[in-house]
Amino acid sequence: MAVGIFDSGLGGLTVLDAARTRLLDVPFVYYADSAHAPYGVRDSEDIYKLTKKSVEYLWDNGCDLVILACNTASAAALRRMQEAGVPEGKRVLGVFVPLIEALTERQWGDNSPPREVAVTEVAVFATPATVASRAFQRELAFRAIGVDVEAQACGGVVDAIEDGDMILAEALVRSHVDALKRKMPSPQAAILGCTHYPLMETHFQAALGADVKVYSQANLVAESLADYIDRRPDFIGTGKTHRYFTSGDPARVSDRATQFMRREISFEQG
């Protein structure tokens, strides 16, 4: 038994690394649906079906708690999965909650009316599917008022990162930031709404300017997970090793993951 972390590809490894650093005694199982990546260009029904299948795979393999370390899956599938009913003793959580908590400086369980927050102009960089879902705007509206959100669909960035073409990824980041600034010239904060994007955080920051606060998800999600497990220690699990599975070609995904994280990672067929 372990904590499951799911992503359509390799981006969730940034979350896994932060979680492993924060929770040294917790075993993790990572599942990458590489055969169907990227999710960001798929329609919501397709994303839901693929996400549900992947989460059920992790549940069936001893992961009672699964983290959707994929913003696209969190945006397009999480609410629907929870509304449909999660099996007894199982949990599935997304990555939006820690971001909203950080931005609004209030806990998710705080159900008081929406209120004004310090940041009033927020840029969101995400995949086309995440942007189309308007999930971030919807969740933010429950907790904050007076916040102008401008979202930029960052087509091509995930593909470039997964292919290891960081020169192209950097060029695309600059292009997408320029496009965002034409719509919102002076954002106060920027959300990197894809778990691949922390690898490009310095490039986002450089293109946005030093005065823009950039929120990246890995450490926020790790802290939130640590708090959740502290309150629900029954989800810690009894395993001792971390394992990596993929629906794609394990050898190819292992090579990409090793390049992606700059350390050796070996995937098994899942």
PDB file of C-alpha atoms in Angstrom:
ATOM      1  CA  MET A   1       0.000   0.000   0.000  1.00  0.00           C
ATOM      2  CA  ALA A   2       1.291   3.437  -0.956  1.00  0.00           C
ATOM      3  CA  VAL A   3       0.172   6.920  -1.976  1.00  0.00           C
ATOM      4  CA  GLY A   4      -0.533   7.068  -5.689  1.00  0.00           C
ATOM      5  CA  ILE A   5       0.451   9.999  -7.872  1.00  0.00           C
ATOM      6  CA  PHE A   6      -1.019  10.176 -11.360  1.00  0.00           C
ATOM      7  CA  ASP A   7      -0.167  12.297 -14.368  1.00  0.00           C
ATOM      8  CA  SER A   8      -0.724  11.959 -18.083  1.00  0.00           C
ATOM      9  CA  GLY A   9       3.036  12.149 -18.561  1.00  0.00           C
ATOM     10  CA  LEU A  10       6.152  13.192 -16.683  1.00  0.00           C
ATOM     11  CA  GLY A  11       5.100  16.543 -15.218  1.00  0.00           C
ATOM     12  CA  GLY A  12       3.830  14.966 -12.015  1.00  0.00           C
ATOM     13  CA  LEU A  13       7.378  13.864 -11.209  1.00  0.00           C
ATOM     14  CA  THR A  14       7.961  17.420  -9.974  1.00  0.00           C
ATOM     15  CA  VAL A  15       5.160  16.883  -7.447  1.00  0.00           C
ATOM     16  CA  LEU A  16       6.443  13.425  -6.549  1.00  0.00           C
ATOM     17  CA  ASP A  17       9.953  14.714  -5.852  1.00  0.00           C
ATOM     18  CA  ALA A  18       8.629  17.475  -3.596  1.00  0.00           C
ATOM     19  CA  ALA A  19       6.357  14.998  -1.804  1.00  0.00           C
ATOM     20  CA  ARG A  20       9.187  12.493  -1.299  1.00  0.00           C
ATOM     21  CA  THR A  21      11.383  15.228   0.167  1.00  0.00           C
ATOM     22  CA  ARG A  22       8.609  16.400   2.496  1.00  0.00           C
ATOM     23  CA  LEU A  23       7.364  12.909   3.468  1.00  0.00           C
ATOM     24  CA  LEU A  24      10.452  10.766   3.832  1.00  0.00           C
ATOM     25  CA  ASP A  25       8.664   7.740   5.326  1.00  0.00           C
ATOM     26  CA  VAL A  26       5.780   7.574   2.856  1.00  0.00           C
ATOM     27  CA  PRO A  27       5.965   5.126  -0.075  1.00  0.00           C
ATOM     28  CA  PHE A  28       4.709   6.420  -3.431  1.00  0.00           C
ATOM     29  CA  VAL A  29       3.564   4.794  -6.670  1.00  0.00           C
ATOM     30  CA  TYR A  30       3.686   6.971  -9.781  1.00  0.00           C
ATOM     31  CA  TYR A  31       1.577   6.212 -12.835  1.00  0.00           C
ATOM     32  CA  ALA A  32       2.075   7.998 -16.162  1.00  0.00           C
ATOM     33  CA  ASP A  33      -0.530   7.462 -18.873  1.00  0.00           C
ATOM     34  CA  SER A  34       2.143   8.122 -21.470  1.00  0.00           C
ATOM     35  CA  ALA A  35       0.331   6.145 -24.174  1.00  0.00           C
ATOM     36  CA  HIS A  36      -2.364   8.825 -24.239  1.00  0.00           C
ATOM     37  CA  ALA A  37      -0.359  11.960 -23.378  1.00  0.00           C
ATOM     38  CA  PRO A  38      -0.748  14.848 -23.601  1.00  0.00           C
ATOM     39  CA  TYR A  39      -4.215  15.293 -22.103  1.00  0.00           C
ATOM     40  CA  GLY A  40      -4.213  19.060 -22.617  1.00  0.00           C
ATOM     41  CA  VAL A  41      -5.491  18.848 -26.190  1.00  0.00           C
ATOM     42  CA  ARG A  42      -8.207  16.231 -25.551  1.00  0.00           C
ATOM     43  CA  ASP A  43     -11.907  16.889 -24.940  1.00  0.00           C
ATOM     44  CA  SER A  44     -13.338  16.693 -21.425  1.00  0.00           C
ATOM     45  CA  GLU A  45     -15.117  13.352 -21.907  1.00  0.00           C
ATOM     46  CA  ASP A  46     -11.928  11.695 -23.126  1.00  0.00           C
ATOM     47  CA  ILE A  47      -9.934  13.173 -20.242  1.00  0.00           C
ATOM     48  CA  TYR A  48     -12.519  11.930 -17.738  1.00  0.00           C
ATOM     49  CA  LYS A  49     -12.488   8.354 -19.060  1.00  0.00           C
ATOM     50  CA  LEU A  50      -8.679   8.167 -19.190  1.00  0.00           C
ATOM     51  CA  THR A  51      -8.286   9.707 -15.736  1.00  0.00           C
ATOM     52  CA  LYS A  52     -10.881   7.395 -14.190  1.00  0.00           C
ATOM     53  CA  LYS A  53      -9.189   4.335 -15.685  1.00  0.00           C
ATOM     54  CA  SER A  54      -5.766   5.422 -14.401  1.00  0.00           C
ATOM     55  CA  VAL A  55      -6.993   6.248 -10.899  1.00  0.00           C
ATOM     56  CA  GLU A  56      -8.772   2.893 -10.696  1.00  0.00           C
ATOM     57  CA  TYR A  57      -5.518   1.195 -11.734  1.00  0.00           C
ATOM     58  CA  LEU A  58      -3.766   2.821  -8.763  1.00  0.00           C
ATOM     59  CA  TRP A  59      -6.632   1.981  -6.403  1.00  0.00           C
ATOM     60  CA  ASP A  60      -6.509  -1.637  -7.561  1.00  0.00           C
ATOM     61  CA  ASN A  61      -2.761  -1.723  -6.922  1.00  0.00           C
ATOM     62  CA  GLY A  62      -2.847  -0.699  -3.278  1.00  0.00           C
ATOM     63  CA  CYS A  63      -3.016   3.105  -3.472  1.00  0.00           C
ATOM     64  CA  ASP A  64      -6.075   4.082  -1.420  1.00  0.00           C
ATOM     65  CA  LEU A  65      -5.125   7.765  -1.712  1.00  0.00           C
ATOM     66  CA  VAL A  66      -4.428   9.097  -5.221  1.00  0.00           C
ATOM     67  CA  ILE A  67      -3.212  12.590  -6.086  1.00  0.00           C
ATOM     68  CA  LEU A  68      -4.050  13.899  -9.553  1.00  0.00           C
ATOM     69  CA  ALA A  69      -0.738  15.605 -10.243  1.00  0.00           C
ATOM     70  CA  CYS A  70      -2.183  16.717 -13.559  1.00  0.00           C
ATOM     71  CA  ASN A  71      -3.999  20.033 -13.782  1.00  0.00           C
ATOM     72  CA  THR A  72      -5.878  18.974 -16.894  1.00  0.00           C
ATOM     73  CA  ALA A  73      -7.223  15.879 -15.129  1.00  0.00           C
ATOM     74  CA  SER A  74      -7.990  17.897 -11.993  1.00  0.00           C
ATOM     75  CA  ALA A  75      -9.860  20.474 -14.062  1.00  0.00           C
ATOM     76  CA  ALA A  76     -11.810  18.126 -16.323  1.00  0.00           C
ATOM     77  CA  ALA A  77     -12.324  14.958 -14.274  1.00  0.00           C
ATOM     78  CA  LEU A  78     -11.921  15.359 -10.516  1.00  0.00           C
ATOM     79  CA  ARG A  79     -15.260  16.974  -9.652  1.00  0.00           C
ATOM     80  CA  ARG A  80     -17.125  14.492 -11.849  1.00  0.00           C
ATOM     81  CA  MET A  81     -15.361  11.528 -10.242  1.00  0.00           C
ATOM     82  CA  GLN A  82     -16.144  12.773  -6.756  1.00  0.00           C
ATOM     83  CA  GLU A  83     -19.779  13.483  -7.616  1.00  0.00           C
ATOM     84  CA  ALA A  84     -20.143   9.995  -9.118  1.00  0.00           C
ATOM     85  CA  GLY A  85     -18.965   8.526  -5.842  1.00  0.00           C
ATOM     86  CA  VAL A  86     -15.576   7.286  -4.691  1.00  0.00           C
ATOM     87  CA  PRO A  87     -15.372   3.712  -3.334  1.00  0.00           C
ATOM     88  CA  GLU A  88     -15.360   3.375   0.445  1.00  0.00           C
ATOM     89  CA  GLY A  89     -11.875   3.728   1.868  1.00  0.00           C
ATOM     90  CA  LYS A  90     -10.524   5.417  -1.273  1.00  0.00           C
ATOM     91  CA  ARG A  91      -9.682   9.071  -1.924  1.00  0.00           C
ATOM     92  CA  VAL A  92      -8.745  11.108  -4.991  1.00  0.00           C
ATOM     93  CA  LEU A  93      -7.448  14.664  -4.608  1.00  0.00           C
ATOM     94  CA  GLY A  94      -6.425  17.325  -7.116  1.00  0.00           C
ATOM     95  CA  VAL A  95      -3.764  20.019  -7.315  1.00  0.00           C
ATOM     96  CA  PHE A  96      -5.936  23.151  -7.459  1.00  0.00           C
ATOM     97  CA  VAL A  97      -6.734  23.302  -3.749  1.00  0.00           C
ATOM     98  CA  PRO A  98      -3.203  24.171  -2.487  1.00  0.00           C
ATOM     99  CA  LEU A  99      -2.913  26.910  -5.124  1.00  0.00           C
ATOM    100  CA  ILE A 100      -6.246  28.469  -4.162  1.00  0.00           C
ATOM    101  CA  GLU A 101      -5.323  28.304  -0.476  1.00  0.00           C
ATOM    102  CA  ALA A 102      -1.994  30.033  -1.116  1.00  0.00           C
ATOM    103  CA  LEU A 103      -3.508  32.733  -3.299  1.00  0.00           C
ATOM    104  CA  THR A 104      -6.442  33.533  -1.003  1.00  0.00           C
ATOM    105  CA  GLU A 105      -4.601  32.853   2.277  1.00  0.00           C
ATOM    106  CA  ARG A 106      -7.509  30.822   3.624  1.00  0.00           C
ATOM    107  CA  GLN A 107      -8.014  27.125   4.256  1.00  0.00           C
ATOM    108  CA  TRP A 108     -10.169  25.046   1.893  1.00  0.00           C
ATOM    109  CA  GLY A 109     -12.520  24.182   4.732  1.00  0.00           C
ATOM    110  CA  ASP A 110     -13.212  27.861   5.408  1.00  0.00           C
ATOM    111  CA  ASN A 111     -16.770  28.214   4.090  1.00  0.00           C
ATOM    112  CA  SER A 112     -17.227  31.872   4.944  1.00  0.00           C
ATOM    113  CA  PRO A 113     -18.411  34.172   2.128  1.00  0.00           C
ATOM    114  CA  PRO A 114     -15.921  35.238  -0.569  1.00  0.00           C
ATOM    115  CA  ARG A 115     -13.809  38.201   0.442  1.00  0.00           C
ATOM    116  CA  GLU A 116     -11.271  40.578  -1.020  1.00  0.00           C
ATOM    117  CA  VAL A 117      -7.678  39.351  -1.217  1.00  0.00           C
ATOM    118  CA  ALA A 118      -4.359  41.121  -1.658  1.00  0.00           C
ATOM    119  CA  VAL A 119      -3.834  40.051  -5.272  1.00  0.00           C
ATOM    120  CA  THR A 120      -6.333  41.456  -7.777  1.00  0.00           C
ATOM    121  CA  GLU A 121      -4.741  40.613 -11.152  1.00  0.00           C
ATOM    122  CA  VAL A 122      -3.755  36.985 -11.727  1.00  0.00           C
ATOM    123  CA  ALA A 123      -2.312  35.350 -14.828  1.00  0.00           C
ATOM    124  CA  VAL A 124      -2.878  31.619 -15.311  1.00  0.00           C
ATOM    125  CA  PHE A 125      -0.672  29.606 -17.656  1.00  0.00           C
ATOM    126  CA  ALA A 126      -2.073  26.149 -18.406  1.00  0.00           C
ATOM    127  CA  THR A 127      -2.894  23.603 -21.082  1.00  0.00           C
ATOM    128  CA  PRO A 128      -5.715  24.371 -23.542  1.00  0.00           C
ATOM    129  CA  ALA A 129      -8.042  21.883 -21.783  1.00  0.00           C
ATOM    130  CA  THR A 130      -7.410  23.379 -18.341  1.00  0.00           C
ATOM    131  CA  VAL A 131      -8.028  26.884 -19.656  1.00  0.00           C
ATOM    132  CA  ALA A 132     -11.225  25.792 -21.434  1.00  0.00           C
ATOM    133  CA  SER A 133     -12.569  24.203 -18.224  1.00  0.00           C
ATOM    134  CA  ARG A 134     -12.387  27.524 -16.315  1.00  0.00           C
ATOM    135  CA  ALA A 135     -11.903  25.350 -13.223  1.00  0.00           C
ATOM    136  CA  PHE A 136      -9.412  27.712 -11.608  1.00  0.00           C
ATOM    137  CA  GLN A 137     -11.724  30.709 -12.030  1.00  0.00           C
ATOM    138  CA  ARG A 138     -14.660  28.710 -10.676  1.00  0.00           C
ATOM    139  CA  GLU A 139     -12.864  27.547  -7.546  1.00  0.00           C
ATOM    140  CA  LEU A 140     -11.346  30.977  -6.924  1.00  0.00           C
ATOM    141  CA  ALA A 141     -14.758  32.667  -7.177  1.00  0.00           C
ATOM    142  CA  PHE A 142     -16.011  30.605  -4.221  1.00  0.00           C
ATOM    143  CA  ARG A 143     -13.395  32.216  -1.990  1.00  0.00           C
ATOM    144  CA  ALA A 144     -12.382  35.609  -3.368  1.00  0.00           C
ATOM    145  CA  ILE A 145     -13.997  38.665  -4.908  1.00  0.00           C
ATOM    146  CA  GLY A 146     -12.538  41.426  -7.030  1.00  0.00           C
ATOM    147  CA  VAL A 147      -9.889  39.226  -8.660  1.00  0.00           C
ATOM    148  CA  ASP A 148      -9.353  39.597 -12.403  1.00  0.00           C
ATOM    149  CA  VAL A 149      -8.064  36.325 -13.899  1.00  0.00           C
ATOM    150  CA  GLU A 150      -6.558  36.113 -17.382  1.00  0.00           C
ATOM    151  CA  ALA A 151      -5.735  32.632 -18.638  1.00  0.00           C
ATOM    152  CA  GLN A 152      -3.268  31.766 -21.375  1.00  0.00           C
ATOM    153  CA  ALA A 153      -3.373  28.379 -23.110  1.00  0.00           C
ATOM    154  CA  CYS A 154       0.247  27.309 -23.534  1.00  0.00           C
ATOM    155  CA  GLY A 155       0.057  24.995 -26.520  1.00  0.00           C
ATOM    156  CA  GLY A 156       3.198  23.030 -27.321  1.00  0.00           C
ATOM    157  CA  VAL A 157       5.064  23.561 -24.041  1.00  0.00           C
ATOM    158  CA  VAL A 158       4.273  20.132 -22.564  1.00  0.00           C
ATOM    159  CA  ASP A 159       5.190  18.367 -25.817  1.00  0.00           C
ATOM    160  CA  ALA A 160       8.512  20.203 -26.007  1.00  0.00           C
ATOM    161  CA  ILE A 161       9.383  19.353 -22.394  1.00  0.00           C
ATOM    162  CA  GLU A 162       8.377  15.692 -22.811  1.00  0.00           C
ATOM    163  CA  ASP A 163      10.543  15.537 -25.961  1.00  0.00           C
ATOM    164  CA  GLY A 164      13.463  17.085 -24.093  1.00  0.00           C
ATOM    165  CA  ASP A 165      13.566  20.121 -26.392  1.00  0.00           C
ATOM    166  CA  MET A 166      14.122  22.793 -23.735  1.00  0.00           C
ATOM    167  CA  ILE A 167      15.190  25.418 -26.289  1.00  0.00           C
ATOM    168  CA  LEU A 168      11.793  25.171 -27.974  1.00  0.00           C
ATOM    169  CA  ALA A 169      10.050  25.088 -24.584  1.00  0.00           C
ATOM    170  CA  GLU A 170      11.814  28.307 -23.543  1.00  0.00           C
ATOM    171  CA  ALA A 171      10.836  30.036 -26.789  1.00  0.00           C
ATOM    172  CA  LEU A 172       7.223  28.958 -26.362  1.00  0.00           C
ATOM    173  CA  VAL A 173       7.169  30.239 -22.770  1.00  0.00           C
ATOM    174  CA  ARG A 174       8.316  33.675 -23.921  1.00  0.00           C
ATOM    175  CA  SER A 175       5.700  33.676 -26.678  1.00  0.00           C
ATOM    176  CA  HIS A 176       2.870  32.716 -24.330  1.00  0.00           C
ATOM    177  CA  VAL A 177       3.902  35.276 -21.713  1.00  0.00           C
ATOM    178  CA  ASP A 178       3.962  37.966 -24.410  1.00  0.00           C
ATOM    179  CA  ALA A 179       0.456  36.912 -25.493  1.00  0.00           C
ATOM    180  CA  LEU A 180      -0.784  37.070 -21.895  1.00  0.00           C
ATOM    181  CA  LYS A 181       0.715  40.512 -21.369  1.00  0.00           C
ATOM    182  CA  ARG A 182      -1.164  41.827 -24.373  1.00  0.00           C
ATOM    183  CA  LYS A 183      -4.356  40.947 -22.485  1.00  0.00           C
ATOM    184  CA  MET A 184      -3.107  41.782 -18.955  1.00  0.00           C
ATOM    185  CA  PRO A 185      -0.067  44.077 -19.107  1.00  0.00           C
ATOM    186  CA  SER A 186       0.734  44.077 -15.377  1.00  0.00           C
ATOM    187  CA  PRO A 187      -0.285  40.902 -13.532  1.00  0.00           C
ATOM    188  CA  GLN A 188       0.560  40.843  -9.840  1.00  0.00           C
ATOM    189  CA  ALA A 189       0.749  37.063  -9.655  1.00  0.00           C
ATOM    190  CA  ALA A 190       1.107  34.167 -12.067  1.00  0.00           C
ATOM    191  CA  ILE A 191      -0.086  30.599 -11.634  1.00  0.00           C
ATOM    192  CA  LEU A 192       1.912  27.873 -13.362  1.00  0.00           C
ATOM    193  CA  GLY A 193      -1.104  25.640 -13.865  1.00  0.00           C
ATOM    194  CA  CYS A 194       0.654  22.561 -15.185  1.00  0.00           C
ATOM    195  CA  THR A 195       3.033  20.308 -13.289  1.00  0.00           C
ATOM    196  CA  HIS A 196       5.481  20.379 -16.209  1.00  0.00           C
ATOM    197  CA  TYR A 197       5.933  24.119 -15.870  1.00  0.00           C
ATOM    198  CA  PRO A 198       8.097  24.202 -12.696  1.00  0.00           C
ATOM    199  CA  LEU A 199      10.962  23.073 -14.936  1.00  0.00           C
ATOM    200  CA  MET A 200      10.484  26.347 -16.817  1.00  0.00           C
ATOM    201  CA  GLU A 201       9.816  28.520 -13.749  1.00  0.00           C
ATOM    202  CA  THR A 202      12.943  30.661 -14.169  1.00  0.00           C
ATOM    203  CA  HIS A 203      11.959  31.367 -17.779  1.00  0.00           C
ATOM    204  CA  PHE A 204       8.393  32.281 -16.809  1.00  0.00           C
ATOM    205  CA  GLN A 205       9.764  34.559 -14.076  1.00  0.00           C
ATOM    206  CA  ALA A 206      12.248  36.224 -16.437  1.00  0.00           C
ATOM    207  CA  ALA A 207       9.579  36.860 -19.072  1.00  0.00           C
ATOM    208  CA  LEU A 208       7.052  38.143 -16.518  1.00  0.00           C
ATOM    209  CA  GLY A 209       9.462  40.327 -14.565  1.00  0.00           C
ATOM    210  CA  ALA A 210      10.831  40.155 -11.045  1.00  0.00           C
ATOM    211  CA  ASP A 211       7.868  42.025  -9.542  1.00  0.00           C
ATOM    212  CA  VAL A 212       5.378  39.249 -10.455  1.00  0.00           C
ATOM    213  CA  LYS A 213       4.927  36.541  -7.794  1.00  0.00           C
ATOM    214  CA  VAL A 214       4.990  33.146  -9.473  1.00  0.00           C
ATOM    215  CA  TYR A 215       3.076  30.307  -7.806  1.00  0.00           C
ATOM    216  CA  SER A 216       4.411  26.855  -8.672  1.00  0.00           C
ATOM    217  CA  GLN A 217       2.603  23.753  -7.511  1.00  0.00           C
ATOM    218  CA  ALA A 218       5.070  21.089  -6.440  1.00  0.00           C
ATOM    219  CA  ASN A 219       5.960  22.390  -2.966  1.00  0.00           C
ATOM    220  CA  LEU A 220       2.429  23.664  -2.292  1.00  0.00           C
ATOM    221  CA  VAL A 221       0.955  20.250  -3.102  1.00  0.00           C
ATOM    222  CA  ALA A 222       3.596  18.485  -0.999  1.00  0.00           C
ATOM    223  CA  GLU A 223       2.796  20.637   2.038  1.00  0.00           C
ATOM    224  CA  SER A 224      -0.934  20.120   1.552  1.00  0.00           C
ATOM    225  CA  LEU A 225      -0.428  16.352   1.252  1.00  0.00           C
ATOM    226  CA  ALA A 226       1.682  16.324   4.422  1.00  0.00           C
ATOM    227  CA  ASP A 227      -1.118  18.103   6.282  1.00  0.00           C
ATOM    228  CA  TYR A 228      -3.720  15.676   4.903  1.00  0.00           C
ATOM    229  CA  ILE A 229      -1.701  12.606   5.900  1.00  0.00           C
ATOM    230  CA  ASP A 230      -1.038  14.091   9.333  1.00  0.00           C
ATOM    231  CA  ARG A 231      -4.819  14.202   9.798  1.00  0.00           C
ATOM    232  CA  ARG A 232      -5.393  10.841   8.081  1.00  0.00           C
ATOM    233  CA  PRO A 233      -2.372   8.663   8.943  1.00  0.00           C
ATOM    234  CA  ASP A 234      -4.246   5.542   7.800  1.00  0.00           C
ATOM    235  CA  PHE A 235      -3.371   6.575   4.229  1.00  0.00           C
ATOM    236  CA  ILE A 236       0.395   6.438   4.820  1.00  0.00           C
ATOM    237  CA  GLY A 237       0.648   2.821   3.726  1.00  0.00           C
ATOM    238  CA  THR A 238       2.972   0.003   4.651  1.00  0.00           C
ATOM    239  CA  GLY A 239       5.145  -0.228   1.535  1.00  0.00           C
ATOM    240  CA  LYS A 240       8.851   0.504   1.619  1.00  0.00           C
ATOM    241  CA  THR A 241       9.787   1.294  -1.983  1.00  0.00           C
ATOM    242  CA  HIS A 242       8.778   3.846  -4.613  1.00  0.00           C
ATOM    243  CA  ARG A 243       7.625   2.432  -7.947  1.00  0.00           C
ATOM    244  CA  TYR A 244       6.953   3.915 -11.370  1.00  0.00           C
ATOM    245  CA  PHE A 245       4.472   2.597 -13.946  1.00  0.00           C
ATOM    246  CA  THR A 246       3.486   3.738 -17.422  1.00  0.00           C
ATOM    247  CA  SER A 247       0.938   2.775 -20.056  1.00  0.00           C
ATOM    248  CA  GLY A 248       3.531   3.637 -22.687  1.00  0.00           C
ATOM    249  CA  ASP A 249       6.897   2.107 -23.595  1.00  0.00           C
ATOM    250  CA  PRO A 250       8.766   1.699 -20.265  1.00  0.00           C
ATOM    251  CA  ALA A 251      12.225   2.008 -21.835  1.00  0.00           C
ATOM    252  CA  ARG A 252      11.381   5.214 -23.688  1.00  0.00           C
ATOM    253  CA  VAL A 253       9.539   6.730 -20.716  1.00  0.00           C
ATOM    254  CA  SER A 254      12.426   5.819 -18.388  1.00  0.00           C
ATOM    255  CA  ASP A 255      14.897   7.577 -20.708  1.00  0.00           C
ATOM    256  CA  ARG A 256      12.703  10.682 -20.883  1.00  0.00           C
ATOM    257  CA  ALA A 257      12.110  10.694 -17.130  1.00  0.00           C
ATOM    258  CA  THR A 258      15.829  10.372 -16.412  1.00  0.00           C
ATOM    259  CA  GLN A 259      16.512  13.330 -18.697  1.00  0.00           C
ATOM    260  CA  PHE A 260      13.516  15.221 -17.289  1.00  0.00           C
ATOM    261  CA  MET A 261      14.547  14.883 -13.619  1.00  0.00           C
ATOM    262  CA  ARG A 262      18.328  14.571 -14.133  1.00  0.00           C
ATOM    263  CA  ARG A 263      18.485  11.331 -12.133  1.00  0.00           C
ATOM    264  CA  GLU A 264      17.901   7.713 -13.087  1.00  0.00           C
ATOM    265  CA  ILE A 265      14.242   6.670 -13.011  1.00  0.00           C
ATOM    266  CA  SER A 266      13.076   3.241 -14.127  1.00  0.00           C
ATOM    267  CA  PHE A 267       9.462   2.670 -15.218  1.00  0.00           C
ATOM    268  CA  GLU A 268       7.603  -0.629 -15.341  1.00  0.00           C
ATOM    269  CA  GLN A 269       4.760  -1.548 -17.685  1.00  0.00           C
ATOM    270  CA  GLY A 270       1.399  -0.644 -16.161  1.00  0.00           C
TER     271      GLY A 270
END
